[in-house]
Structure formats: structure tokens, C-alpha cells
PDB file of C-alpha atoms in Angstrom:
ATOM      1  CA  UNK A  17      -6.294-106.555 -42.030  1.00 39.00           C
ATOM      2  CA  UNK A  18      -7.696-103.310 -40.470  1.00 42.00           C
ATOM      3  CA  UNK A  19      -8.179-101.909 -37.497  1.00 42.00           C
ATOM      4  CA  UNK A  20     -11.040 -98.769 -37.901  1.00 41.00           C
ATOM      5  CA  UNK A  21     -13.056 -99.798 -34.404  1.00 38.00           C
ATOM      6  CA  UNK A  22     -12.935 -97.906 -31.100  1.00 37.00           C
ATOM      7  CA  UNK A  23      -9.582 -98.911 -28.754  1.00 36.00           C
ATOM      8  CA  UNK A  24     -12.114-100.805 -25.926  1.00 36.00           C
ATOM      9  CA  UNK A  25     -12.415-103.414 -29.085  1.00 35.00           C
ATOM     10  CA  UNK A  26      -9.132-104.159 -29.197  1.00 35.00           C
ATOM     11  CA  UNK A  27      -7.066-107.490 -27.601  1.00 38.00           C
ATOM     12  CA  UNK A  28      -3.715-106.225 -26.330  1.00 38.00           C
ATOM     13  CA  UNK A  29      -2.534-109.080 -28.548  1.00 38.00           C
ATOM     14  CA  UNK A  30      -4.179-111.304 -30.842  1.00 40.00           C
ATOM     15  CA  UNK A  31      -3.985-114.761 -32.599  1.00 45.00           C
ATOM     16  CA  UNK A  32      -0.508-116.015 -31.798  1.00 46.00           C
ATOM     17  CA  UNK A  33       2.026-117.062 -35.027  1.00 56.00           C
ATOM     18  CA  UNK A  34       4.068-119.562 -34.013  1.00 57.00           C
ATOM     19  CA  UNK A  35       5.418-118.432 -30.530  1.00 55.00           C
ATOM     20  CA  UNK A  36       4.800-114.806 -31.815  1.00 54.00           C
ATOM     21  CA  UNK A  37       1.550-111.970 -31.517  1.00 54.00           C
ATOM     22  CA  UNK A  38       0.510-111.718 -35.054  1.00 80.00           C
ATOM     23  CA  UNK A  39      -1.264-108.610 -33.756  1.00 78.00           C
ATOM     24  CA  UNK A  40      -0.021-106.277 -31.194  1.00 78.00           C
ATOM     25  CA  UNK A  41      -1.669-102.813 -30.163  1.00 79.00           C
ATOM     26  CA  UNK A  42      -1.042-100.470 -27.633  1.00 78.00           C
ATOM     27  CA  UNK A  43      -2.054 -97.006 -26.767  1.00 78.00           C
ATOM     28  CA  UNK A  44       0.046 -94.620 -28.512  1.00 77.00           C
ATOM     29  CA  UNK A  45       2.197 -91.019 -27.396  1.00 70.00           C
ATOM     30  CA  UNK A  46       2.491 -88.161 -29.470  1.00 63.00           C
ATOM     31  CA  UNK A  47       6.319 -87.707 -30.285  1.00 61.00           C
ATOM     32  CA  UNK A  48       7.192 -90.456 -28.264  1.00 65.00           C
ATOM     33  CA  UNK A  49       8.019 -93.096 -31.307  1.00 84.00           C
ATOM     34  CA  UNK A  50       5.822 -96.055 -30.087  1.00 85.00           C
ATOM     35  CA  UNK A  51       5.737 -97.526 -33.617  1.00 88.00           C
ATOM     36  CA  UNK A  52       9.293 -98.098 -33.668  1.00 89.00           C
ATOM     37  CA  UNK A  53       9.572 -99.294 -30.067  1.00 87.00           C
ATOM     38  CA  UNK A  54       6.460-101.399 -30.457  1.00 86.00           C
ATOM     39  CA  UNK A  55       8.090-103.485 -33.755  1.00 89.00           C
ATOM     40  CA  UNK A  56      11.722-103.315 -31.630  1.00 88.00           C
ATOM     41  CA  UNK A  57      10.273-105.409 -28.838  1.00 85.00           C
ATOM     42  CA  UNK A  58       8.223-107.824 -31.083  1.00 85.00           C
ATOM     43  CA  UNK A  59      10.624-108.056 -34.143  1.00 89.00           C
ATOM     44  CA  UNK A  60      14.060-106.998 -33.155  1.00 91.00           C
ATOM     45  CA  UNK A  61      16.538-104.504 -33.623  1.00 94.00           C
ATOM     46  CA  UNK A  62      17.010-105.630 -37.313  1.00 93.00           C
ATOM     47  CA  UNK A  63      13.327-104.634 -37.763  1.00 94.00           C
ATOM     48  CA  UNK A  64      13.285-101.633 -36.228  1.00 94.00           C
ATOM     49  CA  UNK A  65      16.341-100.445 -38.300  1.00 94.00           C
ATOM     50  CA  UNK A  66      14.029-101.210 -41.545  1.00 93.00           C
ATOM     51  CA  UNK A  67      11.341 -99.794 -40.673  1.00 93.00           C
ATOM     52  CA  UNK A  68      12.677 -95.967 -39.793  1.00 93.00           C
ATOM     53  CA  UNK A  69      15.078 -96.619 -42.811  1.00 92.00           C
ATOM     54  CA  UNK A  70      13.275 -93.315 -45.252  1.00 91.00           C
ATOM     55  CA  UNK A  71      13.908 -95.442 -48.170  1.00 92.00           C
ATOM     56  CA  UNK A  72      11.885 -98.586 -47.117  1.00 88.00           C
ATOM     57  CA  UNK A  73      10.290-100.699 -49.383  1.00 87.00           C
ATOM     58  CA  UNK A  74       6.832-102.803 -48.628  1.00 88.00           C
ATOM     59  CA  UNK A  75       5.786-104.913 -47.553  1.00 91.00           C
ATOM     60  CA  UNK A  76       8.148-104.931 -44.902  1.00 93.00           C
ATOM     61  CA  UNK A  77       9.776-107.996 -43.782  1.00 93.00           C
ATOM     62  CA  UNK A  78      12.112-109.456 -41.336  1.00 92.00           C
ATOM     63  CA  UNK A  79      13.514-112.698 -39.972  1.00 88.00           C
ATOM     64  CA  UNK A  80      11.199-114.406 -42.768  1.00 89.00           C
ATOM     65  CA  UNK A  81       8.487-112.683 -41.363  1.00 90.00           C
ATOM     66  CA  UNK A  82       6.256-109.896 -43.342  1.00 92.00           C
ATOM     67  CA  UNK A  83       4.884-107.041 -40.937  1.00 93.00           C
ATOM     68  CA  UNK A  84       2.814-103.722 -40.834  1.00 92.00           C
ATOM     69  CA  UNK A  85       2.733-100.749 -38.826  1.00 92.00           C
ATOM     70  CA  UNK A  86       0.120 -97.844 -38.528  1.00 90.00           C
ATOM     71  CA  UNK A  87      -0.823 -95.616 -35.991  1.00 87.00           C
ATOM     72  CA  UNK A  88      -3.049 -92.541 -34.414  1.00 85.00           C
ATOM     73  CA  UNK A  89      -2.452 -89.954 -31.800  1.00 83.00           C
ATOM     74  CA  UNK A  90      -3.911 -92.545 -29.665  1.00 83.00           C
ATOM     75  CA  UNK A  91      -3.109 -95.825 -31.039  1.00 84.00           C
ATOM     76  CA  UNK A  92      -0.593 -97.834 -32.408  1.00 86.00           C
ATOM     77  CA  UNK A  93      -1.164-101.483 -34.497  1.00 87.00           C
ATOM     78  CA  UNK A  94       1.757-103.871 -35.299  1.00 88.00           C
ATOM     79  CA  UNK A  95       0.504-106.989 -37.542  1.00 88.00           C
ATOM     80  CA  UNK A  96       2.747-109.448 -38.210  1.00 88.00           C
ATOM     81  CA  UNK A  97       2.052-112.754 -40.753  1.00 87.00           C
ATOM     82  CA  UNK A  98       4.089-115.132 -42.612  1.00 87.00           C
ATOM     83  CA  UNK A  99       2.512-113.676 -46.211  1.00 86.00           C
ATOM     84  CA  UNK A 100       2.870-109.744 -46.700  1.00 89.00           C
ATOM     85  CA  UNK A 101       1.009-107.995 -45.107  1.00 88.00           C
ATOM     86  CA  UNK A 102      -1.135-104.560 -44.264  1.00 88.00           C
ATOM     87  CA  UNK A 103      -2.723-102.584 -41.278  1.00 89.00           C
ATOM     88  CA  UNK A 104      -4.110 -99.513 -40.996  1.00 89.00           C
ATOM     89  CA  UNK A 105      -5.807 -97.496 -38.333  1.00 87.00           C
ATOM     90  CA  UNK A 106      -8.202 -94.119 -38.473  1.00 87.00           C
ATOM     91  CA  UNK A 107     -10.190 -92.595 -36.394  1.00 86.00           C
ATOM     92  CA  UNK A 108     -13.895 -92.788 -37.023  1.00 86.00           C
ATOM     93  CA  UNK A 109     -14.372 -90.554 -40.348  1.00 86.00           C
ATOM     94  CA  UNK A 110     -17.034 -88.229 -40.386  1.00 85.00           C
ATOM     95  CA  UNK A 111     -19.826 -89.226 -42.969  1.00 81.00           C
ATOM     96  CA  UNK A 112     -19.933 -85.974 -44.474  1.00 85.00           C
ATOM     97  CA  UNK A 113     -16.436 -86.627 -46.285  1.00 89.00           C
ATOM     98  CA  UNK A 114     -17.664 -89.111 -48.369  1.00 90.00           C
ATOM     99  CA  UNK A 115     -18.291 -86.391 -50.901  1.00 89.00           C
ATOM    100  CA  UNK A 116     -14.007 -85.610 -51.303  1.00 91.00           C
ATOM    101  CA  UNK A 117     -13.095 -88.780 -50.767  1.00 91.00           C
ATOM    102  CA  UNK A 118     -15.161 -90.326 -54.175  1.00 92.00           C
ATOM    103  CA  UNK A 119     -12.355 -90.466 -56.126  1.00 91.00           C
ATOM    104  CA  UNK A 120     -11.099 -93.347 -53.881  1.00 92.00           C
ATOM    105  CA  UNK A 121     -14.398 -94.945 -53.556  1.00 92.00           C
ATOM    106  CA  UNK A 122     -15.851 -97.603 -56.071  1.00 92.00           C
ATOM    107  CA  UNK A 123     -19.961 -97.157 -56.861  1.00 93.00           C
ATOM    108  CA  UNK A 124     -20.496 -99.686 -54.837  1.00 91.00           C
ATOM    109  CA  UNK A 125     -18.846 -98.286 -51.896  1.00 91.00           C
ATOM    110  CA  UNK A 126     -20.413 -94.870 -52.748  1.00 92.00           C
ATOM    111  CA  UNK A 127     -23.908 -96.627 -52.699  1.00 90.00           C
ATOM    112  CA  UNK A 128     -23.582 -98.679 -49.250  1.00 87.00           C
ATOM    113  CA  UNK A 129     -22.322 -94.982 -48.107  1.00 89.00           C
ATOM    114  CA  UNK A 130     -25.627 -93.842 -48.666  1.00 85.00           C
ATOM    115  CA  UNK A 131     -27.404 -95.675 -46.741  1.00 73.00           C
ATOM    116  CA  UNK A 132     -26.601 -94.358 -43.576  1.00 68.00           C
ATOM    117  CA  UNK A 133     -24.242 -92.515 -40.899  1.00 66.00           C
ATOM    118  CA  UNK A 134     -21.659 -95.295 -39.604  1.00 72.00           C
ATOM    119  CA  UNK A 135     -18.329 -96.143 -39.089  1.00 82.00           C
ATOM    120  CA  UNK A 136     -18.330 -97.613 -42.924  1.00 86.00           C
ATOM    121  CA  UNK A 137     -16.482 -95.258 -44.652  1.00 89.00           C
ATOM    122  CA  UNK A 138     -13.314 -95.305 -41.978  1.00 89.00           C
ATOM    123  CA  UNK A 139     -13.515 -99.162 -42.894  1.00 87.00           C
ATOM    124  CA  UNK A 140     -13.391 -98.916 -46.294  1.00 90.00           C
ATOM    125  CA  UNK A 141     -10.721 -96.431 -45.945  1.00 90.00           C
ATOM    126  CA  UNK A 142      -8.527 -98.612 -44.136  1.00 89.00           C
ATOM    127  CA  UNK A 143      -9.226-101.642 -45.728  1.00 88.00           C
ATOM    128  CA  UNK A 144      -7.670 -99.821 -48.779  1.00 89.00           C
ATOM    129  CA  UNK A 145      -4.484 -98.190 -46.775  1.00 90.00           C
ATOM    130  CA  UNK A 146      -3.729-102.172 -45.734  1.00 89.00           C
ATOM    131  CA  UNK A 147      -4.466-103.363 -48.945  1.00 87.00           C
ATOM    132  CA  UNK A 148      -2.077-101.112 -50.462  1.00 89.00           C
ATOM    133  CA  UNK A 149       0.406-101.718 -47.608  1.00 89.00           C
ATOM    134  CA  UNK A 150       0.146-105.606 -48.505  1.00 88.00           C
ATOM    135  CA  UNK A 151       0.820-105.294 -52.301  1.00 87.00           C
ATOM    136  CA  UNK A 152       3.918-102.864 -51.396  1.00 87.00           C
ATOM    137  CA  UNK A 153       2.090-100.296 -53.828  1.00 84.00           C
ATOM    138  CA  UNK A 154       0.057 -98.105 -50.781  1.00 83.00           C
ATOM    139  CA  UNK A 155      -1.995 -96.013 -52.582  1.00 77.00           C
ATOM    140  CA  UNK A 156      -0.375 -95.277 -55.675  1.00 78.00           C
ATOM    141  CA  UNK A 157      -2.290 -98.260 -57.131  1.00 71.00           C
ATOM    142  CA  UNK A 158      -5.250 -95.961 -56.951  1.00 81.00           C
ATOM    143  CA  UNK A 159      -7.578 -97.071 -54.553  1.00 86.00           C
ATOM    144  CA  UNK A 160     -10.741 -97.436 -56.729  1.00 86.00           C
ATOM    145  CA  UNK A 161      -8.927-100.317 -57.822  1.00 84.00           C
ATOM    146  CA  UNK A 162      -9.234-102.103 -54.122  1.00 85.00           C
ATOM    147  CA  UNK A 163     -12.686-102.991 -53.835  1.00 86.00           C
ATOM    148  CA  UNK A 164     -14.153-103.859 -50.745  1.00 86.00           C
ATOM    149  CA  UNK A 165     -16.535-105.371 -49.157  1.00 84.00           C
ATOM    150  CA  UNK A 166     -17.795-106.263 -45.442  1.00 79.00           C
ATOM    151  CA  UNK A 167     -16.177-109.035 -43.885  1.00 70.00           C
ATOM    152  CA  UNK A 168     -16.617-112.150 -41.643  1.00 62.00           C
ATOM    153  CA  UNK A 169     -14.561-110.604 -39.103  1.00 53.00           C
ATOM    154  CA  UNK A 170     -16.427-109.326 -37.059  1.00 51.00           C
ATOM    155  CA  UNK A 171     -17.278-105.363 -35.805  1.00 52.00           C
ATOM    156  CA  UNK A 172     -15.205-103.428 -38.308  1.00 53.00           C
ATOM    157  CA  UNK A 173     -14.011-106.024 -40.590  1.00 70.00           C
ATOM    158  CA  UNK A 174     -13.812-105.947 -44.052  1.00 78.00           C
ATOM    159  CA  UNK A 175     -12.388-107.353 -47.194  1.00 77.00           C
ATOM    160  CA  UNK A 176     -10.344-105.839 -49.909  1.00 80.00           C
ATOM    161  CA  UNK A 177     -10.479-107.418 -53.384  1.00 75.00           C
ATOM    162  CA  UNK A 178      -7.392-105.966 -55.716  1.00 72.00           C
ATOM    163  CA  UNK A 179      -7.486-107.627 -59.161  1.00 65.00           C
ATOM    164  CA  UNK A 180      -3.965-107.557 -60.545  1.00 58.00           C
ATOM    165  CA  UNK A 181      -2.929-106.420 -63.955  1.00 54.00           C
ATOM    166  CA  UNK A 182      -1.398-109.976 -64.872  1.00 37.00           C
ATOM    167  CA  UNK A 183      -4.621-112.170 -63.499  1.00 42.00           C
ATOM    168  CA  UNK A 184      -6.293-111.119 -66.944  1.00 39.00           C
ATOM    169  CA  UNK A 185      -3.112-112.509 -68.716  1.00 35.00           C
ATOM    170  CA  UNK A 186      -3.398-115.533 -66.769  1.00 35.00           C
ATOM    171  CA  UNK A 187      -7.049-116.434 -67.980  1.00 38.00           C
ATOM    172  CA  UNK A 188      -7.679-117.793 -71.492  1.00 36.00           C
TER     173      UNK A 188
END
């Protein structure tokens, strides 16, 4: 899961899980420490505590529950599912990065980049940063390995495919 599309396409909170928001957002405050009060009120003091812990591991989880933060200046995401899970939010990257950021990207990421000026290379981005948040690894599993590809999900959504070093071990 990924959140790379401007705040008016947001829901305040999003598909419930079982009595619970499975997605909460809310406008963020510099300095303020909205992340932590934001998974507080939805998870619990026990979650909090886990979360500003320096030595956490991921994918977080709590009361059975698996759970993601990420946030901007201006915005702040809390997913929560029952399988781990990742979130990330960007602002809208500026096209012209695409050139430093190709040691992230696979070619075909690189080619759908060049096809035009769009939000596609904050999705990609972030599709990555949750994907990594997911498989407790963020980013040190080198991100060329997360391949992605749009989504059914709508504006903004897209899919990350990891392949894992065992699946190979698992075939044949």
C-alpha cells in the first residue's frame, strides 16, 4: 500500500478491519509528533511505545495486528492489516530526478518514466518504501529488486512484485 496522491484524495479513514480503520490519515505538524499520537489513538499505548522504541524491528506489530507509519510535513498515513504490512507517503517527485534515482529503478520503470511528466515516479518510489516496510527489510533489499507495476487501485496505485531468494529453492 501507498499513498503518493494529493491530500484532497484521501478518506479520513478507509476500509474498516474488523471494528478498526485499516487506514487512517490526517494532516500532519512539523515537530508536533502526529505519527506517534496518530498510532496511540488507533493502536494503543503498547503501540506507540514500539514504534518510537530506536531499535524497532519491521514490520511492526501489535495486539496481533501488523501496522505502518509514514509521513510528510503535511501528512501523516497509519495502515493497519492483519498480514505485515507497508505505507509510504512523498510528495509529488519532480520528473527530472529520475536520472539519480536509476539505481533504484528497474528498466522497465526507467522506460514507462520516459514517456512522460507525471506523478509516476513518486509512485514507484513509494510503492518500493512500503514494499520494503512490509518485508521488514526497507530498502536495504535494494530496491531494483521490488518491481512494480500500476495497479487496480485506483489514482496512484500500484503494485510491488519482490521475488524472494528462497521462491527459486522452492521450484523444481
Amino acid at each position: 500500500m501507498h499513498a503518493s496522491t494529493p491530500f484532497a484524495n484521501f478518506a479520513p479513514v478507509a476500509a474498516p478491519l474488523g471494528g478498526r480503520e485499516s487506514l487512517v490519515v490526517t494532516v500532519s505538524a512539523a515537530g508536533a509528533g502526529v505519527a506517534a499520537a496518530l498510532v496511540a489513538r488507533v493502536m494503543g499505548e503498547g503501540a506507540r511505545a514500539l514504534y518510537c522504541r530506536p531499535d524497532r524491528e519491521f514490520p511492526l506489530q501489535a495486539a496481533g495486528l501488523y501496522y505502518s507509519v509514514a509521513h510528510t510535513a503535511d501528512l501523516t498515513v497509519l495502515a493497519i492489516d492483519l498480514v505485515p504490512i507497508g505505507v509510504d507517503v512523498e510528495k509529488v517527485m519532480p520528473v527530472d530526478l529520475v536520472e539519480d534515482m536509476a539505481w533504484a529503478l528497474t528498466p522497465d520503470e526507467l522506460s514507462e518514466l520516459a514517456e512522460g511528466e507525471d506523478p509516476r515516479l513518486t509512485e514507484i518510489w513509494t510503492a518500493k518504501e512500503a514494499a520494503g516496510k512490509a518485508l521488514g527489510t526497507g530498502l536495504a533489499a535494494q530496491p531494483r529488486c521490488f518491481h512494480t507495476s500500476p495497479g487496480e487501485l485506483g489514482a496512484g496505485g500500484r503494485l510491488a512484485h519482490v521475488a524472494l531468494p528462497w521462491q527459486g529453492l522452492m521450484q523444481g
